[in-house]
CSV table of C-alpha atoms in Angstrom, one decimal:
chain,number,residue,atom,x,y,z
A,26,UNK,CA,3.7,-158.6,-109.1
A,27,UNK,CA,7.4,-159.0,-107.8
A,28,UNK,CA,8.2,-158.4,-104.1
A,29,UNK,CA,11.7,-156.9,-103.8
A,30,UNK,CA,11.4,-156.1,-99.9
A,31,UNK,CA,9.0,-156.0,-97.2
A,32,UNK,CA,9.7,-154.1,-93.8
A,33,UNK,CA,6.5,-153.6,-91.7
A,34,UNK,CA,6.8,-153.3,-88.0
A,35,UNK,CA,4.5,-154.6,-85.3
A,36,UNK,CA,2.6,-151.5,-85.3
A,37,UNK,CA,1.7,-151.9,-89.0
A,38,UNK,CA,3.8,-149.0,-90.5
A,39,UNK,CA,6.4,-149.6,-93.0
A,40,UNK,CA,7.4,-149.8,-96.6
A,41,UNK,CA,7.1,-152.4,-99.4
A,42,UNK,CA,9.1,-152.4,-102.6
A,43,UNK,CA,7.3,-153.8,-105.6
A,44,UNK,CA,7.6,-154.2,-109.3
A,45,UNK,CA,4.4,-154.6,-111.6
A,46,UNK,CA,5.0,-157.2,-114.2
A,47,UNK,CA,1.5,-157.5,-115.9
A,48,UNK,CA,-1.6,-155.4,-116.3
A,49,UNK,CA,-3.4,-156.9,-113.4
A,50,UNK,CA,-0.5,-155.8,-111.1
A,51,UNK,CA,-1.5,-152.2,-111.9
A,52,UNK,CA,-5.0,-152.9,-110.6
A,53,UNK,CA,-3.5,-154.2,-107.6
A,54,UNK,CA,-1.4,-151.1,-107.1
A,55,UNK,CA,-4.3,-149.0,-107.5
A,56,UNK,CA,-6.1,-150.9,-104.7
A,57,UNK,CA,-3.0,-150.6,-102.5
A,58,UNK,CA,-2.2,-147.0,-102.7
A,59,UNK,CA,-4.2,-144.4,-100.9
A,60,UNK,CA,-4.4,-140.7,-100.4
A,61,UNK,CA,-1.9,-139.8,-97.6
A,62,UNK,CA,0.7,-142.7,-98.6
A,63,UNK,CA,4.3,-142.0,-99.7
A,64,UNK,CA,5.3,-143.3,-103.0
A,65,UNK,CA,8.9,-143.5,-104.1
A,66,UNK,CA,9.7,-144.1,-108.0
A,67,UNK,CA,12.1,-142.9,-110.8
A,68,UNK,CA,10.5,-140.1,-112.8
A,69,UNK,CA,11.3,-137.6,-115.7
A,70,UNK,CA,11.4,-133.9,-114.7
A,71,UNK,CA,11.7,-131.0,-116.7
A,72,UNK,CA,14.5,-128.6,-115.4
A,73,UNK,CA,15.1,-125.0,-116.3
A,74,UNK,CA,18.7,-124.0,-116.9
A,75,UNK,CA,20.0,-120.4,-117.0
A,76,UNK,CA,23.2,-119.6,-118.7
A,77,UNK,CA,25.7,-116.9,-117.9
A,78,UNK,CA,24.2,-114.6,-120.5
A,79,UNK,CA,20.9,-114.7,-118.8
A,80,UNK,CA,19.2,-116.9,-121.4
A,81,UNK,CA,17.2,-120.0,-120.3
A,82,UNK,CA,17.0,-123.5,-121.6
A,83,UNK,CA,15.3,-126.6,-120.3
A,84,UNK,CA,16.1,-130.2,-120.5
A,85,UNK,CA,14.5,-133.3,-119.1
A,86,UNK,CA,16.3,-135.3,-116.3
A,87,UNK,CA,15.7,-138.7,-114.6
A,88,UNK,CA,15.4,-138.7,-110.9
A,89,UNK,CA,13.9,-140.4,-108.0
A,90,UNK,CA,11.1,-138.6,-106.2
A,91,UNK,CA,9.0,-139.4,-103.0
A,92,UNK,CA,5.6,-137.9,-103.1
A,93,UNK,CA,2.8,-137.9,-100.4
A,94,UNK,CA,-0.1,-139.1,-102.7
A,95,UNK,CA,-3.0,-136.7,-102.9
A,96,UNK,CA,-4.7,-137.7,-106.1
A,97,UNK,CA,-4.8,-141.3,-108.0
A,98,UNK,CA,-5.9,-141.8,-111.5
A,99,UNK,CA,-5.8,-145.3,-113.1
A,100,UNK,CA,-5.8,-145.4,-116.9
A,101,UNK,CA,-7.1,-148.9,-117.8
A,102,UNK,CA,-6.4,-148.6,-121.4
A,103,UNK,CA,-2.7,-147.4,-121.1
A,104,UNK,CA,-2.2,-149.5,-118.0
A,105,UNK,CA,-0.7,-146.5,-116.1
A,106,UNK,CA,-1.4,-145.3,-112.7
A,107,UNK,CA,-0.8,-141.6,-112.1
A,108,UNK,CA,-0.1,-140.2,-108.6
A,109,UNK,CA,-0.2,-136.7,-107.9
A,110,UNK,CA,1.2,-135.0,-104.8
A,111,UNK,CA,3.8,-133.0,-103.1
A,112,UNK,CA,7.5,-133.9,-102.9
A,113,UNK,CA,8.6,-135.0,-99.4
A,114,UNK,CA,12.4,-135.9,-99.6
A,115,UNK,CA,15.3,-133.7,-100.5
A,116,UNK,CA,16.0,-133.7,-104.3
A,117,UNK,CA,18.4,-131.7,-106.5
A,118,UNK,CA,15.8,-131.0,-109.2
A,119,UNK,CA,12.5,-130.5,-107.2
A,120,UNK,CA,11.8,-128.3,-104.3
A,121,UNK,CA,10.3,-129.8,-101.1
A,122,UNK,CA,6.6,-129.4,-101.3
A,123,UNK,CA,6.5,-129.0,-105.1
A,124,UNK,CA,3.8,-130.8,-106.8
A,125,UNK,CA,4.8,-133.5,-109.1
A,126,UNK,CA,3.0,-136.5,-111.0
A,127,UNK,CA,4.5,-140.0,-110.9
A,128,UNK,CA,3.6,-142.4,-113.4
A,129,UNK,CA,3.7,-146.0,-112.3
A,130,UNK,CA,4.0,-148.4,-115.2
A,131,UNK,CA,5.0,-152.0,-115.8
A,132,UNK,CA,8.4,-153.2,-114.8
A,133,UNK,CA,9.0,-149.9,-113.0
A,134,UNK,CA,10.0,-150.4,-109.4
A,135,UNK,CA,8.3,-148.4,-106.7
A,136,UNK,CA,8.4,-148.2,-102.9
A,137,UNK,CA,5.1,-147.7,-101.0
A,138,UNK,CA,5.2,-146.5,-97.4
A,139,UNK,CA,2.0,-146.4,-95.2
A,140,UNK,CA,1.5,-145.4,-91.6
A,141,UNK,CA,-0.8,-148.4,-91.3
A,142,UNK,CA,-0.6,-151.5,-93.3
A,143,UNK,CA,-4.2,-153.1,-92.7
A,144,UNK,CA,-5.0,-156.8,-93.1
A,145,UNK,CA,-6.8,-156.1,-96.4
A,146,UNK,CA,-3.7,-154.5,-98.0
A,147,UNK,CA,-1.4,-157.1,-96.7
A,148,UNK,CA,-3.6,-159.7,-98.1
A,149,UNK,CA,-3.6,-158.0,-101.5
A,150,UNK,CA,0.3,-158.0,-101.5
A,151,UNK,CA,0.2,-161.7,-100.9
A,152,UNK,CA,-2.3,-162.3,-103.6
A,153,UNK,CA,-0.6,-160.0,-106.1
A,154,UNK,CA,2.8,-161.8,-105.5
A,155,UNK,CA,1.5,-165.3,-106.0
A,156,UNK,CA,2.1,-166.2,-109.5
A,157,UNK,CA,-0.8,-168.9,-109.5
A,158,UNK,CA,-3.2,-165.9,-109.4
A,159,UNK,CA,-3.3,-165.2,-113.2
A,160,UNK,CA,-6.0,-164.9,-115.8
A,161,UNK,CA,-7.3,-168.6,-116.2
A,162,UNK,CA,-10.5,-167.8,-118.2
A,163,UNK,CA,-10.9,-166.2,-121.4
A,164,UNK,CA,-14.2,-165.2,-123.0
A,165,UNK,CA,-15.2,-164.4,-126.6
A,166,UNK,CA,-18.6,-162.6,-126.7
A,167,UNK,CA,-19.7,-162.4,-130.3
A,168,UNK,CA,-22.5,-161.6,-132.8
A,169,UNK,CA,-22.2,-161.3,-136.6
A,170,UNK,CA,-19.7,-158.5,-137.2
A,171,UNK,CA,-18.8,-157.7,-133.5
A,172,UNK,CA,-16.8,-159.5,-131.0
A,173,UNK,CA,-15.1,-158.7,-127.5
A,174,UNK,CA,-12.1,-161.0,-126.5
A,175,UNK,CA,-11.8,-160.8,-122.7
A,176,UNK,CA,-9.6,-162.2,-120.0
A,177,UNK,CA,-11.3,-163.0,-116.7
A,178,UNK,CA,-8.7,-162.5,-113.9
A,179,UNK,CA,-9.1,-163.3,-110.1
A,180,UNK,CA,-9.8,-159.5,-109.8
A,181,UNK,CA,-11.2,-158.1,-113.0
A,182,UNK,CA,-12.5,-158.6,-116.5
A,183,UNK,CA,-10.1,-157.1,-119.1
A,184,UNK,CA,-11.3,-156.5,-122.5
A,185,UNK,CA,-8.2,-157.2,-124.5
A,186,UNK,CA,-9.6,-156.7,-128.0
A,187,UNK,CA,-12.8,-155.3,-129.7
A,188,UNK,CA,-13.4,-156.5,-133.3
A,189,UNK,CA,-15.9,-154.9,-135.7
A,190,UNK,CA,-16.1,-155.9,-139.2
A,191,UNK,CA,-18.8,-154.8,-141.6
A,192,UNK,CA,-20.6,-157.9,-143.1
A,193,UNK,CA,-22.7,-157.4,-146.4
A,194,UNK,CA,-26.1,-158.6,-145.9
A,195,UNK,CA,-27.0,-162.0,-147.3
A,196,UNK,CA,-29.1,-161.3,-150.5
A,197,UNK,CA,-29.8,-163.0,-153.5
A,198,UNK,CA,-26.8,-162.4,-156.0
A,199,UNK,CA,-24.7,-161.2,-153.1
A,200,UNK,CA,-23.9,-164.5,-151.3
A,201,UNK,CA,-20.2,-164.4,-152.2
A,202,UNK,CA,-19.7,-160.9,-150.7
A,203,UNK,CA,-21.5,-162.0,-147.6
A,204,UNK,CA,-19.2,-165.1,-147.3
A,205,UNK,CA,-16.1,-163.1,-147.7
A,206,UNK,CA,-17.2,-160.6,-145.0
A,207,UNK,CA,-18.0,-163.4,-142.7
A,208,UNK,CA,-14.7,-165.1,-143.2
A,209,UNK,CA,-12.9,-161.8,-142.7
A,210,UNK,CA,-14.7,-161.4,-139.5
A,211,UNK,CA,-13.9,-164.9,-138.1
A,212,UNK,CA,-10.2,-164.7,-139.1
A,213,UNK,CA,-9.9,-161.3,-137.2
A,214,UNK,CA,-11.4,-163.0,-134.0
A,215,UNK,CA,-9.3,-166.0,-134.4
A,216,UNK,CA,-6.1,-163.9,-134.7
A,217,UNK,CA,-7.2,-162.0,-131.7
A,218,UNK,CA,-7.6,-165.2,-129.7
A,219,UNK,CA,-4.1,-166.5,-130.7
A,220,UNK,CA,-2.6,-163.0,-129.7
A,221,UNK,CA,-4.3,-162.6,-126.3
A,222,UNK,CA,-4.9,-166.0,-124.8
A,223,UNK,CA,-2.2,-167.7,-123.2
A,224,UNK,CA,-3.2,-171.4,-123.4
A,225,UNK,CA,-0.5,-172.4,-121.0
A,226,UNK,CA,-2.5,-170.5,-118.1
A,227,UNK,CA,-6.1,-170.5,-119.3
A,228,UNK,CA,-8.2,-173.4,-118.4
A,229,UNK,CA,-11.1,-172.7,-120.6
A,230,UNK,CA,-12.2,-170.2,-123.4
A,231,UNK,CA,-15.8,-169.3,-123.4
A,232,UNK,CA,-17.3,-168.8,-127.0
A,233,UNK,CA,-20.7,-167.2,-126.5
A,234,UNK,CA,-23.2,-165.7,-128.9
A,235,UNK,CA,-26.8,-165.6,-130.0
A,236,UNK,CA,-28.0,-168.3,-132.5
A,237,UNK,CA,-25.4,-170.3,-134.4
A,238,UNK,CA,-22.6,-167.6,-134.6
A,239,UNK,CA,-20.4,-169.4,-132.1
A,240,UNK,CA,-20.8,-172.7,-133.7
A,241,UNK,CA,-19.9,-171.4,-137.1
A,242,UNK,CA,-17.1,-169.6,-135.7
A,243,UNK,CA,-15.6,-172.6,-133.9
A,244,UNK,CA,-16.0,-174.8,-137.0
A,245,UNK,CA,-14.3,-172.1,-139.2
A,246,UNK,CA,-11.4,-171.8,-136.6
A,247,UNK,CA,-10.8,-175.6,-136.2
A,248,UNK,CA,-10.7,-175.9,-140.1
A,249,UNK,CA,-8.2,-173.1,-140.5
A,250,UNK,CA,-6.2,-174.7,-137.6
A,251,UNK,CA,-6.1,-178.2,-139.4
A,252,UNK,CA,-5.1,-176.5,-142.8
A,253,UNK,CA,-2.4,-174.4,-141.0
A,254,UNK,CA,-1.3,-177.1,-138.7
A,255,UNK,CA,-1.9,-174.8,-135.7
A,256,UNK,CA,-1.0,-176.6,-132.7
A,257,UNK,CA,-1.9,-174.1,-130.2
A,258,UNK,CA,-5.7,-174.4,-131.4
A,259,UNK,CA,-5.8,-178.1,-132.2
A,260,UNK,CA,-4.1,-179.1,-128.9
A,261,UNK,CA,-6.4,-176.9,-126.9
A,262,UNK,CA,-9.8,-177.4,-128.6
A,263,UNK,CA,-11.2,-179.2,-125.8
A,264,UNK,CA,-10.8,-175.9,-123.6
A,265,UNK,CA,-13.6,-174.2,-125.8
A,266,UNK,CA,-16.9,-174.0,-124.2
A,267,UNK,CA,-19.8,-173.0,-126.5
A,268,UNK,CA,-22.7,-171.0,-124.7
A,269,UNK,CA,-25.6,-168.8,-125.5
A,270,UNK,CA,-25.4,-165.0,-125.0
A,271,UNK,CA,-27.9,-162.5,-125.9
A,272,UNK,CA,-25.5,-160.2,-127.9
A,273,UNK,CA,-21.8,-159.6,-128.7
A,274,UNK,CA,-21.4,-156.7,-126.1
A,275,UNK,CA,-19.5,-157.0,-122.9
A,276,UNK,CA,-22.6,-156.9,-120.5
A,277,UNK,CA,-23.6,-160.3,-121.9
A,278,UNK,CA,-20.6,-161.8,-120.0
A,279,UNK,CA,-22.8,-161.7,-116.9
A,280,UNK,CA,-25.4,-164.1,-118.1
A,281,UNK,CA,-22.6,-166.4,-119.7
A,282,UNK,CA,-20.9,-166.6,-116.2
A,283,UNK,CA,-24.2,-167.7,-114.7
A,284,UNK,CA,-24.6,-170.6,-117.2
A,285,UNK,CA,-24.4,-174.1,-115.2
A,286,UNK,CA,-22.3,-175.5,-117.9
A,287,UNK,CA,-19.9,-172.7,-117.6
A,288,UNK,CA,-19.9,-172.7,-113.8
A,289,UNK,CA,-19.1,-176.5,-114.0
A,290,UNK,CA,-16.1,-175.9,-116.4
A,291,UNK,CA,-14.5,-173.1,-114.4
A,292,UNK,CA,-15.6,-174.1,-110.9
A,293,UNK,CA,-12.1,-174.0,-109.5
A,294,UNK,CA,-11.6,-170.2,-110.5
A,295,UNK,CA,-12.2,-167.3,-108.2
A,296,UNK,CA,-14.3,-165.6,-110.9
A,297,UNK,CA,-16.6,-168.4,-110.8
A,298,UNK,CA,-16.8,-168.3,-107.0
A,299,UNK,CA,-17.7,-164.7,-106.8
A,300,UNK,CA,-20.6,-165.3,-109.2
A,301,UNK,CA,-21.6,-168.3,-107.4
A,302,UNK,CA,-21.8,-166.4,-104.0
A,303,UNK,CA,-23.4,-163.6,-105.4
A,304,UNK,CA,-26.1,-166.0,-107.0
A,305,UNK,CA,-26.6,-167.5,-103.6
A,306,UNK,CA,-27.1,-164.1,-102.1
A,307,UNK,CA,-29.9,-163.4,-104.5
A,308,UNK,CA,-31.5,-166.8,-104.0
A,309,UNK,CA,-31.4,-166.4,-100.2
A,310,UNK,CA,-32.7,-162.8,-100.4
A,311,UNK,CA,-35.8,-164.1,-102.4
A,312,UNK,CA,-36.5,-167.3,-100.6
A,313,UNK,CA,-35.4,-166.3,-97.1
A,314,UNK,CA,-35.3,-162.7,-96.8
A,315,UNK,CA,-34.4,-162.6,-93.2
A,316,UNK,CA,-31.2,-164.3,-93.7
A,317,UNK,CA,-29.8,-161.8,-96.4
A,318,UNK,CA,-29.2,-158.2,-96.0
A,319,UNK,CA,-27.3,-155.4,-97.8
A,320,UNK,CA,-26.2,-151.9,-96.9
A,321,UNK,CA,-23.7,-150.8,-94.3
A,322,UNK,CA,-26.2,-150.4,-91.3
A,323,UNK,CA,-27.8,-153.6,-91.5
A,324,UNK,CA,-24.8,-155.7,-92.4
A,325,UNK,CA,-22.9,-154.1,-89.3
A,326,UNK,CA,-25.7,-155.0,-87.0
A,327,UNK,CA,-25.7,-158.5,-88.2
A,328,UNK,CA,-21.6,-158.7,-87.7
A,329,UNK,CA,-22.3,-157.3,-84.2
A,330,UNK,CA,-24.7,-160.3,-83.5
A,331,UNK,CA,-21.8,-162.6,-84.9
A,332,UNK,CA,-24.3,-164.3,-87.3
A,333,UNK,CA,-22.7,-163.5,-90.5
A,334,UNK,CA,-21.8,-166.6,-92.5
A,335,UNK,CA,-20.7,-165.0,-95.6
A,336,UNK,CA,-19.7,-161.1,-96.0
A,337,UNK,CA,-19.8,-159.9,-99.7
A,338,UNK,CA,-17.7,-156.6,-99.9
A,339,UNK,CA,-16.6,-154.5,-102.8
A,340,UNK,CA,-12.8,-153.6,-102.9
A,341,UNK,CA,-14.2,-150.0,-103.9
A,342,UNK,CA,-15.1,-149.5,-100.4
A,343,UNK,CA,-11.3,-149.9,-99.2
A,344,UNK,CA,-10.5,-147.0,-101.7
A,345,UNK,CA,-12.8,-144.4,-99.7
A,346,UNK,CA,-10.9,-141.3,-99.3
A,347,UNK,CA,-12.1,-141.0,-95.7
A,348,UNK,CA,-9.4,-143.0,-93.7
A,349,UNK,CA,-11.6,-143.7,-90.7
A,350,UNK,CA,-14.4,-145.0,-93.0
A,351,UNK,CA,-11.7,-147.4,-94.7
A,352,UNK,CA,-10.6,-148.6,-91.2
A,353,UNK,CA,-14.3,-149.3,-90.4
A,354,UNK,CA,-14.7,-151.6,-93.3
A,355,UNK,CA,-11.4,-153.2,-92.6
A,356,UNK,CA,-12.8,-153.7,-88.8
A,357,UNK,CA,-16.1,-155.3,-90.2
A,358,UNK,CA,-13.8,-157.8,-92.4
A,359,UNK,CA,-11.7,-158.7,-89.3
A,360,UNK,CA,-14.8,-159.1,-87.1
A,361,UNK,CA,-16.5,-161.6,-89.5
A,362,UNK,CA,-13.3,-163.7,-89.6
A,363,UNK,CA,-12.9,-163.7,-86.0
A,364,UNK,CA,-16.4,-164.9,-85.6
A,365,UNK,CA,-15.8,-167.8,-88.0
A,366,UNK,CA,-17.4,-166.2,-91.1
A,367,UNK,CA,-16.2,-166.2,-94.8
A,368,UNK,CA,-15.3,-162.9,-96.5
A,369,UNK,CA,-15.4,-162.5,-100.3
A,370,UNK,CA,-13.8,-159.4,-101.6
A,371,UNK,CA,-15.4,-158.4,-105.0
A,372,UNK,CA,-13.5,-156.4,-107.6
A,373,UNK,CA,-15.2,-153.3,-108.7
A,374,UNK,CA,-13.9,-154.1,-112.4
A,375,UNK,CA,-15.4,-157.5,-112.4
A,376,UNK,CA,-19.0,-158.1,-113.7
A,377,UNK,CA,-20.0,-159.7,-110.3
A,378,UNK,CA,-18.4,-156.7,-108.6
A,379,UNK,CA,-20.5,-154.3,-110.5
A,380,UNK,CA,-23.6,-156.0,-109.5
A,381,UNK,CA,-22.7,-155.9,-105.9
A,382,UNK,CA,-21.9,-152.2,-106.2
A,383,UNK,CA,-25.6,-151.8,-107.1
A,384,UNK,CA,-26.4,-153.2,-103.5
A,385,UNK,CA,-24.3,-150.5,-101.9
A,386,UNK,CA,-21.1,-152.5,-102.2
A,387,UNK,CA,-21.6,-154.6,-99.0
A,388,UNK,CA,-23.9,-157.5,-98.3
A,389,UNK,CA,-24.3,-160.6,-96.0
A,390,UNK,CA,-25.7,-164.1,-96.0
A,391,UNK,CA,-26.6,-164.9,-92.4
A,392,UNK,CA,-26.2,-168.2,-90.3
A,393,UNK,CA,-29.6,-167.6,-88.9
A,394,UNK,CA,-32.7,-165.4,-89.6
A,395,UNK,CA,-32.8,-162.0,-88.1
A,396,UNK,CA,-36.3,-160.7,-88.7
A,397,UNK,CA,-35.7,-157.7,-86.5
A,398,UNK,CA,-33.5,-156.3,-89.2
A,399,UNK,CA,-36.3,-156.7,-91.5
A,400,UNK,CA,-38.7,-154.8,-89.4
A,401,UNK,CA,-35.9,-152.0,-89.3
A,402,UNK,CA,-36.1,-151.8,-93.1
A,403,UNK,CA,-39.8,-151.8,-93.1
A,404,UNK,CA,-39.9,-148.9,-90.5
A,405,UNK,CA,-37.5,-147.0,-92.7
A,406,UNK,CA,-39.4,-147.4,-95.8
A,407,UNK,CA,-42.4,-146.2,-93.8
A,408,UNK,CA,-40.8,-143.0,-92.6
A,409,UNK,CA,-39.6,-142.2,-96.1
A,410,UNK,CA,-43.0,-142.7,-97.6
A,411,UNK,CA,-44.5,-140.4,-94.7
């Protein structure tokens, strides 16, 4: 994300001008823009013209509009953010108060104005504009005839390509057809890796599959690289890590990221950090349940007691339509930091973020046990059963 200008006063209100430069920037924009914010951007508007004879015609004009956002829709496939709202600035083509939809797209400048820029939003601006925050892990989850090529960024898991190739079954007299189908599949996966993986940025490429599919593919890929003198693959062969997965579907990425060998290889990435913290939470919940809690009520009480060591919170909670509720979650984050605790904000589009969402989206690992919170949970369960 390119930061063009930033004017935010001491009270927190102001405007920031940004240019999204890659797909993940659109995800950052989606997290930054809330209902009630003003967004200014160039757009195309259809205008009706009436001639002297009374006939009418329409033509499309490019203009700059500022809308008060009422509805936000993020199309992850097209990588477009659609904002619907009423026009709030004078415009020769659009009446004040008229509805319009702005499409934010890559390399299109926009101005975001908020009545209050909270700490979470300002941190996301800093993170989005830091060029080092890029996709440094790629993953290929595969099985015979099916593969998903993914990029794991600091905020989300992006499926860049899905490959499906029908492979004839290996039967007597049909071995040649089976081998041809397999080679076609392997070649499609290899081409997808070359197209979507930037080896200048990516630190490791996870190859995961059940059985020996990954091993056979890796052998095929290196053989082809040698034949064609493909330096991109040959120079980066050491970045490939072969691990087990139960299938070639995207959900298998969860188990891949939890593999100790994988964690060691990508230990310096944020994605691994989120997985590690979530695993630590689950372990604490199992072994020392009085030191791990989830749900807003219990986590809030732990924060008030200043005993939260690590707060795990989903970025989805900061997109809540209720402004006061959003402010409440920001307040909880600030309170944890003020008491010396650590805050991990999980992306709802990352595998680990999806897991956290199943635990209400907020959880905490405590510095010391608070058995009284356990007692409260037991009482609530008892009341529900009664």
